Amino acid sequence: VGLDSTHPGHPGAEFDDERANWLQAALDAEHRGATLLAMHHPPFVTGIDWMDRAGFIGLDRFAEIVRGSSIDRIICGHMHRPIGSSVGGVAAQVAMSTVQHVALDLAPDAGVSLVRDPVGYQLHRIDDDHVVTHSRYLGTGEVPFEPDWAADDYA
């Protein structure tokens, strides 16, 4: 399920009546297997003050709909760094960035700060109702190799 979390003209998120009704209808629709909810903004406070200040209008209502729903995982972006939390009892995660990352500075009132950590992506493997997320960093110069000990123990 893809949810538009944008708040037009603002950097923060918005979950209004129209989106709440739409999401509830989408979640009530009959389906099989895992349910991933994809959205741009993370539906939780991250502790990175300058990003959190943009806000998430309607966050409490969003959490109410998520609680007890069929959602197995919430995936999002916006923060440009890998972060995990939960919302309404559902695991929520932000993927690492494909460009620069927001620096990890949890000091109150910290200023805008970016860092050139390794970029990457996440791959979500869905097997029936089970979701496993893999993270892959790019541009590190590393290539896969088989260690000496693997030949005996994992053959």
Coordinates of N, CA and C in Angstrom, one line a residue:
V1 N 0.9 -1.2 0.0 CA 0.0 0.0 0.0 C 0.9 1.2 0.0
G2 N 0.7 2.2 -0.9 CA 1.4 3.4 -1.0 C 0.6 4.6 -0.5
L3 N 1.1 5.3 0.5 CA 0.4 6.4 1.1 C 1.1 7.7 0.9
D4 N 0.4 8.7 0.3 CA 1.0 10.0 0.1 C 1.0 10.7 1.5
S5 N 2.2 11.0 2.1 CA 2.3 11.6 3.4 C 2.7 13.1 3.2
T6 N 2.8 13.6 2.0 CA 3.2 15.0 1.8 C 2.2 16.0 2.4
H7 N 2.8 17.1 2.8 CA 2.0 18.3 3.2 C 2.4 19.4 2.3
P8 N 1.6 19.6 1.2 CA 2.0 20.5 0.2 C 2.5 21.9 0.7
G9 N 3.7 22.3 0.2 CA 4.3 23.5 0.6 C 5.1 23.5 1.9
H10 N 5.2 22.3 2.5 CA 5.9 22.2 3.7 C 6.7 20.9 3.7
P11 N 7.8 20.9 4.5 CA 8.7 19.7 4.4 C 8.2 18.5 5.3
G12 N 7.2 18.8 6.2 CA 6.7 17.8 7.1 C 5.6 17.0 6.4
A13 N 5.0 16.1 7.2 CA 4.0 15.2 6.7 C 2.6 15.6 7.2
E14 N 1.6 15.0 6.5 CA 0.2 15.3 6.9 C -0.7 14.1 6.6
F15 N -1.5 13.7 7.6 CA -2.4 12.6 7.5 C -3.8 13.2 7.9
D16 N -4.5 13.6 6.8 CA -5.8 14.2 7.0 C -7.0 13.2 6.9
D17 N -8.2 13.7 7.0 CA -9.4 12.9 6.9 C -9.4 12.1 5.6
E18 N -9.2 12.7 4.5 CA -9.2 12.0 3.2 C -8.2 10.9 3.2
R19 N -7.0 11.1 3.6 CA -6.0 10.0 3.6 C -6.4 8.9 4.7
A20 N -6.9 9.3 5.8 CA -7.3 8.3 6.8 C -8.4 7.4 6.3
N21 N -9.4 8.0 5.6 CA -10.5 7.2 5.0 C -9.9 6.3 3.9
W22 N -9.1 6.8 3.1 CA -8.5 6.0 2.0 C -7.7 4.9 2.6
L23 N -6.8 5.1 3.6 CA -6.0 4.1 4.1 C -6.8 3.0 4.8
Q24 N -7.8 3.4 5.5 CA -8.7 2.4 6.2 C -9.4 1.5 5.2
A25 N -9.9 2.1 4.1 CA -10.5 1.3 3.0 C -9.5 0.4 2.4
A26 N -8.3 0.8 2.1 CA -7.3 0.0 1.5 C -6.9 -1.2 2.5
L27 N -6.9 -0.9 3.8 CA -6.5 -2.0 4.7 C -7.7 -2.9 4.9
D28 N -8.9 -2.5 4.7 CA -10.1 -3.3 4.9 C -10.3 -4.2 3.7
A29 N -9.7 -3.9 2.6 CA -9.9 -4.7 1.4 C -9.3 -6.1 1.6
E30 N -10.0 -7.1 1.1 CA -9.6 -8.5 1.2 C -8.3 -8.7 0.4
H31 N -7.3 -9.3 1.1 CA -6.0 -9.6 0.4 C -5.4 -10.8 1.1
R32 N -4.4 -11.4 0.5 CA -3.6 -12.5 1.0 C -2.2 -12.0 1.2
G33 N -1.4 -12.5 2.1 CA 0.0 -12.3 2.3 C 0.3 -11.0 3.1
A34 N 1.5 -10.7 3.1 CA 2.0 -9.6 3.9 C 1.5 -8.2 3.3
T35 N 1.4 -7.3 4.2 CA 1.0 -5.9 3.9 C 2.2 -5.0 4.3
L36 N 2.8 -4.3 3.3 CA 3.8 -3.3 3.5 C 3.1 -2.0 3.2
L37 N 3.3 -1.0 4.1 CA 2.8 0.4 3.9 C 4.0 1.2 3.6
A38 N 4.1 1.8 2.4 CA 5.2 2.6 1.9 C 4.7 4.1 2.0
M39 N 5.6 4.9 2.5 CA 5.3 6.4 2.6 C 6.6 7.1 2.6
H40 N 6.6 8.4 2.3 CA 7.8 9.2 2.3 C 8.3 9.5 3.7
H41 N 7.4 10.1 4.5 CA 7.8 10.5 5.9 C 7.7 9.4 6.9
P42 N 8.7 9.3 7.8 CA 8.6 8.4 8.9 C 7.5 8.8 9.9
P43 N 6.6 7.9 10.3 CA 5.5 8.2 11.2 C 5.9 8.1 12.7
F44 N 7.1 8.6 13.0 CA 7.6 8.6 14.4 C 8.6 9.7 14.6
V45 N 8.8 10.1 15.8 CA 9.9 11.1 16.1 C 11.2 10.4 16.1
T46 N 12.2 10.9 15.4 CA 13.5 10.2 15.3 C 14.5 10.7 16.3
G47 N 14.4 11.8 16.8 CA 15.4 12.4 17.7 C 16.4 13.3 17.0
I48 N 16.3 13.4 15.7 CA 17.1 14.3 14.9 C 16.2 15.6 14.8
D49 N 16.5 16.5 15.8 CA 15.6 17.6 16.0 C 15.3 18.5 14.8
W50 N 16.3 18.8 14.0 CA 16.0 19.7 12.9 C 15.1 19.1 11.8
M51 N 15.1 17.7 11.7 CA 14.2 17.1 10.8 C 12.8 16.9 11.5
D52 N 12.8 16.5 12.7 CA 11.5 16.3 13.4 C 10.7 17.6 13.5
R53 N 11.3 18.7 13.6 CA 10.6 20.0 13.7 C 9.6 20.2 12.5
A54 N 9.8 19.6 11.4 CA 8.9 19.7 10.2 C 7.5 19.1 10.6
G55 N 7.5 18.2 11.5 CA 6.2 17.7 12.0 C 5.5 16.6 11.2
F56 N 4.5 16.0 11.8 CA 3.7 15.0 11.1 C 2.2 15.3 11.6
I57 N 1.5 16.1 10.9 CA 0.1 16.4 11.3 C -0.7 15.2 11.2
G58 N -1.5 14.9 12.2 CA -2.3 13.7 12.3 C -1.7 12.4 12.7
L59 N -0.5 12.5 13.3 CA 0.3 11.3 13.6 C -0.5 10.4 14.6
D60 N -1.2 11.0 15.6 CA -2.0 10.1 16.5 C -3.1 9.4 15.8
R61 N -3.7 10.0 14.9 CA -4.8 9.3 14.1 C -4.2 8.2 13.2
F62 N -3.0 8.5 12.7 CA -2.3 7.5 11.9 C -2.0 6.2 12.7
A63 N -1.5 6.5 13.9 CA -1.1 5.3 14.8 C -2.4 4.6 15.2
E64 N -3.5 5.2 15.4 CA -4.8 4.5 15.7 C -5.2 3.6 14.6
I65 N -5.1 4.0 13.3 CA -5.5 3.2 12.2 C -4.5 2.0 12.1
V66 N -3.2 2.2 12.3 CA -2.2 1.2 12.1 C -2.4 0.1 13.2
R67 N -2.7 0.6 14.4 CA -2.8 -0.4 15.6 C -3.9 -1.4 15.3
G68 N -3.6 -2.6 15.3 CA -4.6 -3.7 15.0 C -4.9 -3.9 13.6
S69 N -4.2 -3.2 12.7 CA -4.4 -3.4 11.2 C -3.7 -4.6 10.7
S70 N -3.8 -4.8 9.4 CA -3.1 -5.9 8.7 C -1.7 -5.5 8.3
I71 N -1.2 -4.4 8.6 CA 0.1 -3.9 8.2 C 1.2 -4.7 8.9
D72 N 2.1 -5.3 8.2 CA 3.2 -6.0 8.7 C 4.5 -5.2 8.9
R73 N 4.6 -4.2 8.0 CA 5.8 -3.3 8.1 C 5.5 -2.0 7.4
I74 N 6.1 -0.9 8.0 CA 6.0 0.4 7.4 C 7.4 0.7 6.9
I75 N 7.5 1.1 5.6 CA 8.8 1.5 5.1 C 8.7 2.9 4.6
C76 N 9.7 3.7 4.8 CA 9.7 5.1 4.5 C 11.1 5.6 4.2
G77 N 11.1 6.9 3.9 CA 12.4 7.5 3.6 C 12.5 8.9 4.3
H78 N 12.8 9.9 3.6 CA 12.8 11.3 4.0 C 14.0 11.6 4.9
M79 N 14.4 10.7 5.8 CA 15.4 11.0 6.8 C 16.8 10.8 6.2
H80 N 17.0 10.2 5.1 CA 18.3 10.0 4.5 C 19.3 9.3 5.5
R81 N 18.8 8.3 6.3 CA 19.6 7.5 7.1 C 18.8 6.3 7.6
P82 N 19.4 5.2 7.8 CA 18.7 4.0 8.3 C 18.2 4.2 9.8
I83 N 16.9 4.1 10.0 CA 16.4 4.3 11.4 C 15.2 3.3 11.5
G84 N 15.1 2.7 12.7 CA 14.0 1.7 13.0 C 13.2 2.2 14.2
S85 N 11.9 1.9 14.2 CA 11.1 2.2 15.3 C 9.8 1.3 15.2
S86 N 8.8 1.7 15.9 CA 7.5 1.1 15.7 C 6.4 2.1 15.9
V87 N 5.3 1.8 15.2 CA 4.1 2.7 15.3 C 2.9 1.9 15.5
G88 N 2.1 2.1 16.5 CA 0.9 1.3 16.8 C 1.2 -0.2 16.8
G89 N 2.4 -0.6 17.3 CA 2.8 -2.0 17.4 C 3.3 -2.6 16.1
V90 N 3.5 -1.8 15.1 CA 4.0 -2.2 13.8 C 5.4 -1.7 13.6
A91 N 6.3 -2.6 13.1 CA 7.7 -2.2 12.8 C 7.7 -1.2 11.7
A92 N 8.5 -0.1 11.9 CA 8.6 1.0 10.9 C 10.1 1.2 10.7
Q93 N 10.5 1.4 9.4 CA 11.9 1.6 9.2 C 12.1 2.6 8.0
V94 N 13.2 3.3 8.2 CA 13.7 4.3 7.2 C 14.9 3.6 6.5
A95 N 14.9 3.6 5.2 CA 16.0 3.1 4.5 C 17.2 4.0 4.5
M96 N 18.4 3.5 4.2 CA 19.6 4.3 4.1 C 19.4 5.1 2.8
S97 N 20.2 6.1 2.6 CA 20.0 7.1 1.5 C 20.7 6.6 0.3
T98 N 20.2 7.0 -0.9 CA 20.9 6.7 -2.1 C 21.8 7.9 -2.5
V99 N 21.8 9.0 -1.7 CA 22.7 10.1 -1.8 C 23.3 10.4 -0.4
Q100 N 23.5 11.6 -0.1 CA 24.1 11.9 1.3 C 23.1 11.6 2.4
H101 N 23.6 11.4 3.6 CA 22.8 11.0 4.7 C 22.7 12.2 5.7
V102 N 21.6 12.2 6.4 CA 21.4 13.2 7.5 C 22.4 12.7 8.6
A103 N 23.2 13.6 9.1 CA 24.2 13.2 10.2 C 23.4 12.8 11.4
L104 N 24.0 11.8 12.1 CA 23.4 11.4 13.4 C 23.8 12.3 14.5
D105 N 23.0 13.3 14.8 CA 23.2 14.2 15.9 C 21.9 14.3 16.7
L106 N 21.9 13.7 17.8 CA 20.7 13.7 18.7 C 20.6 14.8 19.7
A107 N 21.6 15.8 19.6 CA 21.6 16.9 20.5 C 20.3 17.8 20.3
P108 N 19.7 18.2 21.3 CA 18.5 19.1 21.1 C 19.0 20.4 20.4
D109 N 18.2 20.8 19.5 CA 18.5 22.1 18.7 C 19.7 22.0 17.9
A110 N 20.2 20.7 17.5 CA 21.3 20.6 16.6 C 20.9 21.2 15.3
G111 N 21.9 21.7 14.6 CA 21.7 22.4 13.3 C 21.7 21.3 12.2
V112 N 21.3 21.8 11.0 CA 21.3 21.0 9.8 C 22.7 20.5 9.5
S113 N 22.8 19.1 9.4 CA 24.1 18.5 9.2 C 23.9 17.2 8.3
L114 N 24.8 17.1 7.3 CA 24.7 16.0 6.4 C 26.1 15.3 6.5
V115 N 26.2 14.0 6.1 CA 27.4 13.2 6.1 C 27.4 12.3 4.9
R116 N 28.6 12.1 4.3 CA 28.7 11.2 3.1 C 29.0 9.8 3.5
D117 N 28.0 9.2 4.3 CA 28.1 7.8 4.6 C 27.9 6.9 3.4
P118 N 28.3 5.7 3.4 CA 28.0 4.8 2.2 C 26.5 4.8 1.8
V119 N 26.2 5.0 0.6 CA 24.9 4.9 0.1 C 24.4 3.5 -0.2
G120 N 23.1 3.3 -0.3 CA 22.7 2.0 -0.5 C 21.2 1.9 -0.7
Y121 N 20.6 0.7 -0.6 CA 19.2 0.5 -0.7 C 18.8 -0.7 0.1
Q122 N 17.5 -0.9 0.3 CA 17.0 -2.1 1.0 C 16.1 -2.9 0.0
L123 N 16.2 -4.2 0.3 CA 15.4 -5.2 -0.5 C 14.5 -5.9 0.5
H124 N 13.2 -5.9 0.2 CA 12.3 -6.6 1.1 C 11.9 -7.9 0.5
R125 N 12.2 -9.0 1.1 CA 11.8 -10.3 0.7 C 10.5 -10.7 1.4
I126 N 9.5 -11.0 0.6 CA 8.2 -11.3 1.2 C 7.9 -12.8 0.8
D127 N 7.7 -13.6 1.8 CA 7.4 -15.0 1.7 C 6.1 -15.2 2.4
D128 N 5.0 -15.3 1.7 CA 3.6 -15.4 2.3 C 3.4 -14.2 3.2
D129 N 3.3 -14.4 4.5 CA 3.1 -13.2 5.4 C 4.3 -12.8 6.2
H130 N 5.5 -13.2 5.7 CA 6.7 -12.9 6.4 C 7.6 -12.0 5.6
V131 N 8.0 -10.9 6.3 CA 8.8 -9.9 5.6 C 10.3 -9.9 6.2
V132 N 11.3 -10.0 5.3 CA 12.6 -9.9 5.7 C 13.3 -8.8 4.9
T133 N 14.0 -7.8 5.6 CA 14.6 -6.7 4.9 C 16.1 -6.8 4.9
H134 N 16.7 -6.7 3.8 CA 18.1 -6.7 3.6 C 18.6 -5.4 3.2
S135 N 19.7 -4.9 3.8 CA 20.3 -3.6 3.4 C 21.6 -3.9 2.6
R136 N 21.8 -3.1 1.5 CA 23.0 -3.3 0.7 C 23.6 -1.9 0.5
Y137 N 24.9 -1.8 1.0 CA 25.6 -0.6 0.8 C 26.3 -0.7 -0.6
L138 N 26.5 0.5 -1.2 CA 27.1 0.6 -2.5 C 28.4 1.5 -2.4
G139 N 29.2 1.3 -3.4 CA 30.4 2.2 -3.5 C 31.4 2.0 -2.4
T140 N 31.4 0.9 -1.7 CA 32.4 0.7 -0.7 C 33.7 0.1 -1.2
G141 N 33.7 -0.4 -2.5 CA 34.9 -1.1 -3.0 C 35.0 -2.5 -2.7
E142 N 34.1 -3.0 -1.8 CA 34.1 -4.4 -1.4 C 33.4 -5.3 -2.4
V143 N 33.8 -6.5 -2.6 CA 33.2 -7.5 -3.4 C 33.0 -8.7 -2.6
P144 N 32.0 -9.5 -2.9 CA 31.8 -10.8 -2.1 C 32.9 -11.7 -2.3
F145 N 33.2 -12.5 -1.2 CA 34.3 -13.5 -1.2 C 33.9 -14.6 -0.3
E146 N 34.5 -15.8 -0.5 CA 34.3 -16.9 0.3 C 35.4 -17.1 1.3
P147 N 35.2 -16.9 2.6 CA 36.2 -17.1 3.6 C 36.7 -18.5 3.7
D148 N 37.9 -18.8 4.2 CA 38.5 -20.1 4.3 C 37.6 -21.0 5.1
W149 N 37.1 -20.6 6.2 CA 36.3 -21.4 7.1 C 35.0 -21.9 6.5
A150 N 34.5 -21.2 5.5 CA 33.2 -21.6 4.9 C 33.2 -22.9 4.2
A151 N 34.3 -23.3 3.6 CA 34.3 -24.6 2.9 C 34.0 -25.8 3.8
D152 N 34.4 -25.8 5.0 CA 34.2 -26.9 5.9 C 32.9 -26.8 6.6
D153 N 32.5 -25.7 7.2 CA 31.4 -25.5 8.0 C 30.0 -25.3 7.3
Y154 N 30.1 -24.8 6.1 CA 28.8 -24.4 5.4 C 28.7 -25.0 4.0
A155 N 29.4 -26.1 3.8 CA 29.3 -26.8 2.5 C 28.0 -27.5 2.3

